[in-house]
PDB file of C-alpha atoms in Angstrom:
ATOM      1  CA  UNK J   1      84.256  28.008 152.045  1.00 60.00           C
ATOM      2  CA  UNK J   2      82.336  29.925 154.696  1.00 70.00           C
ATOM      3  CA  UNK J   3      79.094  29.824 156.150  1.00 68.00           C
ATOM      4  CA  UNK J   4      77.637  33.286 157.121  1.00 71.00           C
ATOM      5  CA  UNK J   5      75.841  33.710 160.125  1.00 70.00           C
ATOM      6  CA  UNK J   6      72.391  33.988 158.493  1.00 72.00           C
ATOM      7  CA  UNK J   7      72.792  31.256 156.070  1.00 70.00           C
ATOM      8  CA  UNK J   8      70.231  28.838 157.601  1.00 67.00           C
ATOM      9  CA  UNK J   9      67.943  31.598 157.730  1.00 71.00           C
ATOM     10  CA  UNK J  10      67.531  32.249 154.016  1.00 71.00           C
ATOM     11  CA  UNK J  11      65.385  30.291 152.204  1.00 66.00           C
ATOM     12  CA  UNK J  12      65.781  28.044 149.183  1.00 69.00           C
ATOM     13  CA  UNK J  13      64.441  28.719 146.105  1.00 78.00           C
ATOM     14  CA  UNK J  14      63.002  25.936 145.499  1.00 82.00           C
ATOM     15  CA  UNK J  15      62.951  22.789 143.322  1.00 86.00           C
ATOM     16  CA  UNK J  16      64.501  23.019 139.552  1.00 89.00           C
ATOM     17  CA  UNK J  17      62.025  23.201 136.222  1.00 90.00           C
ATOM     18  CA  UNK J  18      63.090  19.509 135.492  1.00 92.00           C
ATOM     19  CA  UNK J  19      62.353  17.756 139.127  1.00 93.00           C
ATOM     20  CA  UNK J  20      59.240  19.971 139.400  1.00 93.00           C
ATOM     21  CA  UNK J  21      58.196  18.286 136.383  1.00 95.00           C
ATOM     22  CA  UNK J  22      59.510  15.115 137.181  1.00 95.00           C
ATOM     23  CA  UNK J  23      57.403  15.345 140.326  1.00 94.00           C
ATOM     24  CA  UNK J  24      53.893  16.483 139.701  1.00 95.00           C
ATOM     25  CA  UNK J  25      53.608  14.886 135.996  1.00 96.00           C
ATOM     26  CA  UNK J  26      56.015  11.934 135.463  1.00 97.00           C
ATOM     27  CA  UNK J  27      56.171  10.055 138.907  1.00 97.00           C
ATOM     28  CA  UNK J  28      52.171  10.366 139.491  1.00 97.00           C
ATOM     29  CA  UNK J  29      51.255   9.172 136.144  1.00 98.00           C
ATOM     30  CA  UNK J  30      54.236   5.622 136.016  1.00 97.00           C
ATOM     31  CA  UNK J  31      52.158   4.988 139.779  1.00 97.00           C
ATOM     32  CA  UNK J  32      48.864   5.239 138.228  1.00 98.00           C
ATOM     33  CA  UNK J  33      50.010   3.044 135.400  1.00 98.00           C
ATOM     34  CA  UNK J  34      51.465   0.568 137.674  1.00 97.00           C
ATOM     35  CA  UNK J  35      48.625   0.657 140.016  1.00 97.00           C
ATOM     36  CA  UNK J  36      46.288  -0.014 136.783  1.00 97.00           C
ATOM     37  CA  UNK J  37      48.353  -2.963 136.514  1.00 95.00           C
ATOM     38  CA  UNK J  38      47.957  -4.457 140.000  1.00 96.00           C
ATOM     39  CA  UNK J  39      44.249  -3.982 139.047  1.00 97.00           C
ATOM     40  CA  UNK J  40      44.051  -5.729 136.104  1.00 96.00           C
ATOM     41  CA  UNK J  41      46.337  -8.944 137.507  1.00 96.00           C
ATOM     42  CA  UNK J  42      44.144  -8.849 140.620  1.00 96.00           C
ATOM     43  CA  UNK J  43      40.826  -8.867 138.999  1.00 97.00           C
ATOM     44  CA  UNK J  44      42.527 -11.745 136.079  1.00 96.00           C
ATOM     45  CA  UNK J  45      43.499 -13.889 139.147  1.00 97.00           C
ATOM     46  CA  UNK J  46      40.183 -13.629 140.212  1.00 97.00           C
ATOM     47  CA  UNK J  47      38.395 -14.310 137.154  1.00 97.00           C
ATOM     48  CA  UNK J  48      41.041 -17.392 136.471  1.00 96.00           C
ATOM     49  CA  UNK J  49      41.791 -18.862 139.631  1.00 96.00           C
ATOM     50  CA  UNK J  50      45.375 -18.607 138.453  1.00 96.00           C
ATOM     51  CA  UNK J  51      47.874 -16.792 141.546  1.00 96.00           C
ATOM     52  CA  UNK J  52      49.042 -13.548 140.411  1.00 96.00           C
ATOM     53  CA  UNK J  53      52.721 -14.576 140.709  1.00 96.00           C
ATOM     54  CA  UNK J  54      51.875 -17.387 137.479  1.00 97.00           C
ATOM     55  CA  UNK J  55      49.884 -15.265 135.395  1.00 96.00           C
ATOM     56  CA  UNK J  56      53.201 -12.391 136.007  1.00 96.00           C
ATOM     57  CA  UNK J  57      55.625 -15.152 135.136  1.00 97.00           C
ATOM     58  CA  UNK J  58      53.400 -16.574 132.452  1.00 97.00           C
ATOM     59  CA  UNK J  59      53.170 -12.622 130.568  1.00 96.00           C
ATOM     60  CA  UNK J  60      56.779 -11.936 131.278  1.00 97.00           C
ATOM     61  CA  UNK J  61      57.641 -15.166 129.293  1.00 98.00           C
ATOM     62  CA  UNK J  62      55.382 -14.671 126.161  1.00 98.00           C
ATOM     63  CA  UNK J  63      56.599 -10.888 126.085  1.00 97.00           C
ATOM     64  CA  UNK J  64      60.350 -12.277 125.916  1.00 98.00           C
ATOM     65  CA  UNK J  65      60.138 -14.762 124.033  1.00 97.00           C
ATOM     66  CA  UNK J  66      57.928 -12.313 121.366  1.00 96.00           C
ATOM     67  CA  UNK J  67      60.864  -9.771 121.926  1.00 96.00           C
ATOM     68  CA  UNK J  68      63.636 -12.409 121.422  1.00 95.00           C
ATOM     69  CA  UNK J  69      61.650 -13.226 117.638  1.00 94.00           C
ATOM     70  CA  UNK J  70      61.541 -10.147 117.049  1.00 92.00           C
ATOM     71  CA  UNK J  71      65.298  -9.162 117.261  1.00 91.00           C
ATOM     72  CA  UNK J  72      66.291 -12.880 115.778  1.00 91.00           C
ATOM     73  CA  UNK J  73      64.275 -11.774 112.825  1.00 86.00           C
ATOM     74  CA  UNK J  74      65.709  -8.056 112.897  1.00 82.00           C
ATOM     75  CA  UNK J  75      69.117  -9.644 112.790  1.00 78.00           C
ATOM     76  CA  UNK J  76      68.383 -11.955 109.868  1.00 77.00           C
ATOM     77  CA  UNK J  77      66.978  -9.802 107.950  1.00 75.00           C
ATOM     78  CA  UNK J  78      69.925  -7.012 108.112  1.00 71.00           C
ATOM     79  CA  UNK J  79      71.862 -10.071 107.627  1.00 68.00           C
ATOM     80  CA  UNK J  80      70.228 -10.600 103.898  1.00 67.00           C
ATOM     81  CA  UNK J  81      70.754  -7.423 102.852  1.00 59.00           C
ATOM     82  CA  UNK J  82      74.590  -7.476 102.674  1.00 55.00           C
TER      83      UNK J  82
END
């Protein structure tokens, strides 16, 4: 392939439908959800006493353990209706 003289002078034209998307509506609104988040731990470690690292751990936990019931139970009952 060859490069023509004026190739760095033409200009791009610009970012794709999907990453223009991807970057004014998607990646804005998962930071503002995860910033919510921070929030929310901060001001419950404050209210608690607890450190923010033990009331993570604690949540992650409860939501696995939840999720692994949930699938167990999924799983048994498929498993009745044979």
């Amino acid at each position: 392939m060859i490069i023509g003289r004026d190739y760095l002078l033409k200009k791009p034209a610009g970012p794709s439908a999907p990453k223009l998307f991807l970057d004014t509506k998607v990646v804005p609104f998962a930071v503002n959800v995860a910033g919510g988040l921070e929030v929310a731990l901060d001001r419950a470690s404050v209210r608690t006493g607890i450190r923010p690292s033990v009331i993570l751990a604690g949540v992650t936990g409860v939501l696995s353990f939840a999720l692994l019931r949930l699938l167990r139970n999924r799983n048994r009952m498929d498993d009745r209706s044979y």
